[in-house]
Amino acid sequence: MTTPPNHGSIDVEHWISFLTDPDSDSREKRDRTMEAWLPAIREAAERVASRFGPRWKQELVDEAPLIIWERRASFDPDRGTFQAFCSVVLYHAFLDIVEKSARAEAAAAQCAKELGRLKGTPADWENELQKHQERRRRTREILDRVACRPDGSRDVHLYAVFLMRLRQGMTVLVSRDPDAALPPAFSLARFIEDSCLVWRSWEQAERFKADWPSLLEIWNELRPLVDQPPHRVEAPELCRRVMDLANGRRPLSPSCWNRWANRAKGCARSKISPEDWDELFAPLLPDSSRSCKREETEEGERQ
């Protein structure tokens, strides 16, 4: 019998048994397997990320484990080593991330330029873009620090609620600004998702509860609403879209959503400095409850 080729740090027998195991998606087995794969993934990620420059290295390396996890079924031990597989997959995935970010920055520059022109302010959009990028960077760093998952499968995933509530707040903030007339071809949804609050890959897959639609599924349902005047996502409409995705099996009322959102806000606020909260999050999540009461009243009138 010939000796099997060296496939890096991954045992081929273990790999095959994992992929054919019906319980391979269980959290316990997933965590154990990923822990065994991490050294090889990180080594490949750091090597590939170095090709994109120091600006991108940490973000790309952080994304690598989830990228490999999502492509795990494509690995064929007979075609090469695990690290070679990681290098190829990560290179193309990293290229997509960098190109998408470049497009987002270009869109942010164009938006700042357009809004500056529409409001009659000086066209110093490069300075505005730098401020926007700094706010986005700081917001992302804070979210990475406070990110968490629920302790039990039946618990409400408050961090997922917080992420969706932030994007909802962005639409409401824009719609309340009478001077924020948007160019006809401008997509506010794309600007939010690419330039204001970029979700990590794992965040997009998170859910309010274990068997509910994912954040990405919900946001995709909301995108047309965000892009059409008045560019606003209120609680009743958000709840309706969630229930549509769940075929009515997961009831969600505006009052329930507002309770979840307030809990999520309180949880996040307790982990964020007052200065950062007031500057980056408070404009999207005001303390006044008048908006929540108005949404509930409007929903009651429609029923």
GROMACS .gro file of C-alpha atoms in nm:
model
  303
    1MET     CA    1   0.000   0.000   0.000
    2THR     CA    2   0.135   0.342  -0.096
    3THR     CA    3   0.165   0.615   0.161
    4PRO     CA    4  -0.097   0.889   0.119
    5PRO     CA    5   0.047   1.225   0.011
    6ASN     CA    6   0.102   1.495   0.269
    7HIS     CA    7  -0.203   1.723   0.277
    8GLY     CA    8  -0.069   1.987   0.512
    9SER     CA    9  -0.208   1.993   0.867
   10ILE     CA   10  -0.539   1.831   0.767
   11ASP     CA   11  -0.586   1.459   0.817
   12VAL     CA   12  -0.757   1.325   0.503
   13GLU     CA   13  -0.954   1.054   0.684
   14HIS     CA   14  -1.085   1.310   0.933
   15TRP     CA   15  -1.175   1.548   0.651
   16ILE     CA   16  -1.378   1.287   0.462
   17SER     CA   17  -1.555   1.167   0.775
   18PHE     CA   18  -1.643   1.524   0.865
   19LEU     CA   19  -1.791   1.608   0.526
   20THR     CA   20  -2.002   1.290   0.520
   21ASP     CA   21  -2.121   1.325   0.880
   22PRO     CA   22  -2.487   1.440   0.894
   23ASP     CA   23  -2.407   1.616   1.223
   24SER     CA   24  -2.114   1.810   1.076
   25ASP     CA   25  -2.304   2.138   1.101
   26SER     CA   26  -2.356   2.105   1.476
   27ARG     CA   27  -2.195   2.392   1.662
   28GLU     CA   28  -1.983   2.164   1.881
   29LYS     CA   29  -1.839   1.965   1.592
   30ARG     CA   30  -1.796   2.277   1.381
   31ASP     CA   31  -1.601   2.450   1.656
   32ARG     CA   32  -1.374   2.148   1.712
   33THR     CA   33  -1.304   2.108   1.343
   34MET     CA   34  -1.237   2.476   1.284
   35GLU     CA   35  -0.999   2.482   1.579
   36ALA     CA   36  -0.796   2.206   1.412
   37TRP     CA   37  -0.795   2.389   1.078
   38LEU     CA   38  -0.709   2.737   1.206
   39PRO     CA   39  -0.325   2.714   1.200
   40ALA     CA   40  -0.320   2.611   0.833
   41ILE     CA   41  -0.584   2.868   0.740
   42ARG     CA   42  -0.409   3.151   0.921
   43GLU     CA   43  -0.072   3.066   0.767
   44ALA     CA   44  -0.221   3.069   0.417
   45ALA     CA   45  -0.424   3.384   0.491
   46GLU     CA   46  -0.124   3.584   0.613
   47ARG     CA   47   0.078   3.480   0.308
   48VAL     CA   48  -0.198   3.571   0.061
   49ALA     CA   49  -0.301   3.892   0.243
   50SER     CA   50   0.055   4.024   0.218
   51ARG     CA   51  -0.002   4.058  -0.159
   52PHE     CA   52  -0.267   4.325  -0.096
   53GLY     CA   53  -0.060   4.555   0.124
   54PRO     CA   54  -0.058   4.631   0.500
   55ARG     CA   55  -0.379   4.832   0.486
   56TRP     CA   56  -0.583   4.518   0.423
   57LYS     CA   57  -0.391   4.251   0.611
   58GLN     CA   58  -0.581   4.231   0.939
   59GLU     CA   59  -0.927   4.253   0.784
   60LEU     CA   60  -0.848   3.983   0.527
   61VAL     CA   61  -0.689   3.747   0.779
   62ASP     CA   62  -0.989   3.788   1.010
   63GLU     CA   63  -1.227   3.695   0.727
   64ALA     CA   64  -1.029   3.389   0.618
   65PRO     CA   65  -1.172   3.119   0.853
   66LEU     CA   66  -1.532   3.188   0.752
   67ILE     CA   67  -1.438   3.202   0.382
   68ILE     CA   68  -1.274   2.859   0.403
   69TRP     CA   69  -1.561   2.721   0.610
   70GLU     CA   70  -1.813   2.828   0.347
   71ARG     CA   71  -1.604   2.665   0.070
   72ARG     CA   72  -1.505   2.354   0.268
   73ALA     CA   73  -1.697   2.110   0.049
   74SER     CA   74  -1.485   2.214  -0.253
   75PHE     CA   75  -1.162   2.076  -0.108
   76ASP     CA   76  -1.045   1.757  -0.282
   77PRO     CA   77  -0.745   1.595  -0.107
   78ASP     CA   78  -0.652   1.412  -0.427
   79ARG     CA   79  -0.594   1.742  -0.609
   80GLY     CA   80  -0.352   1.904  -0.366
   81THR     CA   81  -0.279   2.006  -0.011
   82PHE     CA   82  -0.518   2.187   0.218
   83GLN     CA   83  -0.291   2.489   0.233
   84ALA     CA   84  -0.276   2.509  -0.147
   85PHE     CA   85  -0.657   2.495  -0.151
   86CYS     CA   86  -0.670   2.774   0.107
   87SER     CA   87  -0.429   2.990  -0.092
   88VAL     CA   88  -0.631   2.967  -0.413
   89VAL     CA   89  -0.969   3.022  -0.245
   90LEU     CA   90  -0.846   3.306  -0.027
   91TYR     CA   91  -0.671   3.488  -0.310
   92HIS     CA   92  -0.991   3.512  -0.515
   93ALA     CA   93  -1.203   3.594  -0.208
   94PHE     CA   94  -0.958   3.863  -0.092
   95LEU     CA   95  -0.954   4.012  -0.441
   96ASP     CA   96  -1.333   4.041  -0.430
   97ILE     CA   97  -1.320   4.208  -0.086
   98VAL     CA   98  -1.060   4.464  -0.193
   99GLU     CA   99  -1.236   4.544  -0.520
  100LYS     CA  100  -1.570   4.580  -0.342
  101SER     CA  101  -1.417   4.815  -0.087
  102ALA     CA  102  -1.262   5.024  -0.365
  103ARG     CA  103  -1.602   5.053  -0.533
  104ALA     CA  104  -1.759   5.149  -0.199
  105GLU     CA  105  -1.502   5.425  -0.146
  106ALA     CA  106  -1.566   5.556  -0.496
  107ALA     CA  107  -1.941   5.554  -0.426
  108ALA     CA  108  -1.885   5.737  -0.097
  109ALA     CA  109  -1.677   5.999  -0.274
  110GLN     CA  110  -1.944   6.048  -0.539
  111CYS     CA  111  -2.219   6.069  -0.276
  112ALA     CA  112  -2.031   6.330  -0.074
  113LYS     CA  113  -1.968   6.524  -0.393
  114GLU     CA  114  -2.332   6.507  -0.503
  115LEU     CA  115  -2.476   6.600  -0.164
  116GLY     CA  116  -2.231   6.887  -0.136
  117ARG     CA  117  -2.348   7.018  -0.472
  118LEU     CA  118  -2.717   6.972  -0.395
  119LYS     CA  119  -2.693   7.157  -0.065
  120GLY     CA  120  -2.492   7.439  -0.216
  121THR     CA  121  -2.196   7.380   0.018
  122PRO     CA  122  -1.830   7.400  -0.093
  123ALA     CA  123  -1.725   7.096  -0.294
  124ASP     CA  124  -1.457   6.992  -0.048
  125TRP     CA  125  -1.571   6.633  -0.083
  126GLU     CA  126  -1.226   6.479  -0.035
  127ASN     CA  127  -1.220   6.609   0.322
  128GLU     CA  128  -1.573   6.483   0.378
  129LEU     CA  129  -1.476   6.143   0.241
  130GLN     CA  130  -1.183   6.118   0.481
  131LYS     CA  131  -1.413   6.197   0.772
  132HIS     CA  132  -1.664   5.941   0.649
  133GLN     CA  133  -1.396   5.671   0.617
  134GLU     CA  134  -1.266   5.742   0.966
  135ARG     CA  135  -1.614   5.716   1.116
  136ARG     CA  136  -1.674   5.391   0.928
  137ARG     CA  137  -1.342   5.249   1.050
  138ARG     CA  138  -1.408   5.341   1.411
  139THR     CA  139  -1.764   5.207   1.398
  140ARG     CA  140  -1.641   4.877   1.256
  141GLU     CA  141  -1.370   4.845   1.522
  142ILE     CA  142  -1.624   4.902   1.798
  143LEU     CA  143  -1.869   4.651   1.650
  144ASP     CA  144  -1.593   4.390   1.626
  145ARG     CA  145  -1.520   4.448   1.993
  146VAL     CA  146  -1.879   4.415   2.118
  147ALA     CA  147  -1.986   4.138   1.876
  148CYS     CA  148  -2.132   3.834   2.049
  149ARG     CA  149  -2.367   3.541   2.001
  150PRO     CA  150  -2.657   3.433   2.225
  151ASP     CA  151  -2.596   3.179   2.501
  152GLY     CA  152  -2.889   2.957   2.402
  153SER     CA  153  -3.060   2.870   2.075
  154ARG     CA  154  -3.393   3.010   2.202
  155ASP     CA  155  -3.252   3.344   2.310
  156VAL     CA  156  -3.302   3.659   2.104
  157HIS     CA  157  -2.974   3.740   1.928
  158LEU     CA  158  -2.939   4.097   2.050
  159TYR     CA  159  -2.626   4.169   1.848
  160ALA     CA  160  -2.808   4.070   1.527
  161VAL     CA  161  -3.098   4.296   1.629
  162PHE     CA  162  -2.849   4.577   1.696
  163LEU     CA  163  -2.693   4.545   1.349
  164MET     CA  164  -3.031   4.558   1.176
  165ARG     CA  165  -3.149   4.844   1.397
  166LEU     CA  166  -2.842   5.048   1.302
  167ARG     CA  167  -2.917   5.011   0.932
  168GLN     CA  168  -3.282   5.089   0.997
  169GLY     CA  169  -3.172   5.402   1.184
  170MET     CA  170  -2.963   5.513   0.887
  171THR     CA  171  -3.268   5.512   0.662
  172VAL     CA  172  -3.478   5.704   0.913
  173LEU     CA  173  -3.200   5.960   0.966
  174VAL     CA  174  -3.173   6.030   0.593
  175SER     CA  175  -3.549   6.054   0.545
  176ARG     CA  176  -3.572   6.316   0.821
  177ASP     CA  177  -3.322   6.547   0.649
  178PRO     CA  178  -3.520   6.771   0.409
  179ASP     CA  179  -3.199   6.874   0.231
  180ALA     CA  180  -3.084   6.518   0.161
  181ALA     CA  181  -3.230   6.493  -0.189
  182LEU     CA  182  -3.061   6.195  -0.353
  183PRO     CA  183  -2.953   6.173  -0.717
  184PRO     CA  184  -3.200   5.963  -0.923
  185ALA     CA  185  -2.952   5.682  -0.995
  186PHE     CA  186  -2.815   5.670  -0.641
  187SER     CA  187  -2.879   5.354  -0.435
  188LEU     CA  188  -2.905   5.439  -0.067
  189ALA     CA  189  -2.921   5.068   0.020
  190ARG     CA  190  -2.592   5.002  -0.156
  191PHE     CA  191  -2.432   5.307   0.002
  192ILE     CA  192  -2.535   5.186   0.349
  193GLU     CA  193  -2.421   4.827   0.298
  194ASP     CA  194  -2.095   4.909   0.118
  195SER     CA  195  -1.989   5.238   0.272
  196CYS     CA  196  -2.160   5.302   0.607
  197LEU     CA  197  -2.219   4.974   0.791
  198VAL     CA  198  -2.041   4.685   0.622
  199TRP     CA  199  -2.140   4.353   0.774
  200ARG     CA  200  -1.883   4.079   0.817
  201SER     CA  201  -1.962   3.758   0.630
  202TRP     CA  202  -2.054   3.579   0.952
  203GLU     CA  203  -2.277   3.870   1.059
  204GLN     CA  204  -2.481   3.848   0.739
  205ALA     CA  205  -2.566   3.487   0.827
  206GLU     CA  206  -2.681   3.568   1.181
  207ARG     CA  207  -3.051   3.556   1.278
  208PHE     CA  208  -3.273   3.718   1.540
  209LYS     CA  209  -3.352   3.363   1.656
  210ALA     CA  210  -3.211   3.029   1.549
  211ASP     CA  211  -3.469   2.935   1.285
  212TRP     CA  212  -3.555   3.286   1.158
  213PRO     CA  213  -3.443   3.446   0.828
  214SER     CA  214  -3.082   3.567   0.817
  215LEU     CA  215  -2.988   3.934   0.834
  216LEU     CA  216  -2.884   3.925   0.469
  217GLU     CA  217  -3.219   3.776   0.364
  218ILE     CA  218  -3.404   4.047   0.556
  219TRP     CA  219  -3.187   4.327   0.419
  220ASN     CA  220  -3.234   4.202   0.062
  221GLU     CA  221  -3.609   4.227   0.118
  222LEU     CA  222  -3.571   4.581   0.250
  223ARG     CA  223  -3.338   4.710  -0.024
  224PRO     CA  224  -3.615   4.819  -0.267
  225LEU     CA  225  -3.788   5.001   0.017
  226VAL     CA  226  -3.466   5.179   0.112
  227ASP     CA  227  -3.399   5.288  -0.247
  228GLN     CA  228  -3.744   5.435  -0.307
  229PRO     CA  229  -3.865   5.765  -0.154
  230PRO     CA  230  -3.905   5.836   0.128
  231HIS     CA  231  -3.608   5.599   0.183
  232ARG     CA  232  -3.742   5.496   0.521
  233VAL     CA  233  -3.776   5.163   0.705
  234GLU     CA  234  -4.015   5.185   0.999
  235ALA     CA  235  -4.083   4.901   1.242
  236PRO     CA  236  -4.419   4.788   1.090
  237GLU     CA  237  -4.268   4.743   0.744
  238LEU     CA  238  -3.959   4.567   0.877
  239CYS     CA  239  -4.179   4.326   1.074
  240ARG     CA  240  -4.397   4.256   0.772
  241ARG     CA  241  -4.096   4.172   0.556
  242VAL     CA  242  -3.958   3.938   0.823
  243MET     CA  243  -4.291   3.756   0.850
  244ASP     CA  244  -4.316   3.730   0.471
  245LEU     CA  245  -3.977   3.563   0.458
  246ALA     CA  246  -4.085   3.319   0.729
  247ASN     CA  247  -4.419   3.250   0.551
  248GLY     CA  248  -4.605   3.378   0.856
  249ARG     CA  249  -4.457   3.113   1.086
  250ARG     CA  250  -4.253   3.365   1.285
  251PRO     CA  251  -4.482   3.645   1.411
  252LEU     CA  252  -4.310   3.974   1.486
  253SER     CA  253  -4.503   4.286   1.591
  254PRO     CA  254  -4.366   4.643   1.594
  255SER     CA  255  -4.395   4.653   1.973
  256CYS     CA  256  -4.193   4.330   2.000
  257TRP     CA  257  -3.933   4.461   1.758
  258ASN     CA  258  -3.902   4.787   1.951
  259ARG     CA  259  -3.855   4.593   2.276
  260TRP     CA  260  -3.582   4.383   2.116
  261ALA     CA  261  -3.420   4.694   1.971
  262ASN     CA  262  -3.420   4.872   2.308
  263ARG     CA  263  -3.265   4.567   2.477
  264ALA     CA  264  -3.002   4.541   2.204
  265LYS     CA  265  -2.928   4.912   2.232
  266GLY     CA  266  -2.888   4.891   2.609
  267CYS     CA  267  -2.661   4.587   2.583
  268ALA     CA  268  -2.435   4.751   2.323
  269ARG     CA  269  -2.432   5.086   2.498
  270SER     CA  270  -2.303   4.928   2.819
  271LYS     CA  271  -1.992   4.811   2.627
  272ILE     CA  272  -1.920   5.135   2.436
  273SER     CA  273  -1.764   5.451   2.577
  274PRO     CA  274  -2.005   5.747   2.616
  275GLU     CA  275  -1.795   5.955   2.379
  276ASP     CA  276  -1.803   5.695   2.101
  277TRP     CA  277  -2.170   5.626   2.160
  278ASP     CA  278  -2.270   5.992   2.139
  279GLU     CA  279  -2.069   6.053   1.823
  280LEU     CA  280  -2.121   5.731   1.623
  281PHE     CA  281  -2.437   5.559   1.746
  282ALA     CA  282  -2.666   5.807   1.919
  283PRO     CA  283  -2.769   5.983   1.593
  284LEU     CA  284  -2.897   5.648   1.463
  285LEU     CA  285  -3.051   5.533   1.790
  286PRO     CA  286  -3.202   5.836   1.967
  287ASP     CA  287  -3.313   5.797   2.327
  288SER     CA  288  -3.658   5.947   2.265
  289SER     CA  289  -3.939   5.692   2.258
  290ARG     CA  290  -4.171   5.912   2.051
  291SER     CA  291  -4.071   5.739   1.729
  292CYS     CA  292  -4.149   5.395   1.872
  293LYS     CA  293  -4.488   5.513   1.999
  294ARG     CA  294  -4.575   5.667   1.664
  295GLU     CA  295  -4.487   5.344   1.482
  296GLU     CA  296  -4.704   5.138   1.714
  297THR     CA  297  -4.994   5.384   1.677
  298GLU     CA  298  -4.973   5.377   1.298
  299GLU     CA  299  -4.968   4.998   1.299
  300GLY     CA  300  -5.271   4.985   1.528
  301GLU     CA  301  -5.465   5.216   1.298
  302ARG     CA  302  -5.398   4.988   1.001
  303GLN     CA  303  -5.519   4.673   1.179
   0.00000   0.00000   0.00000
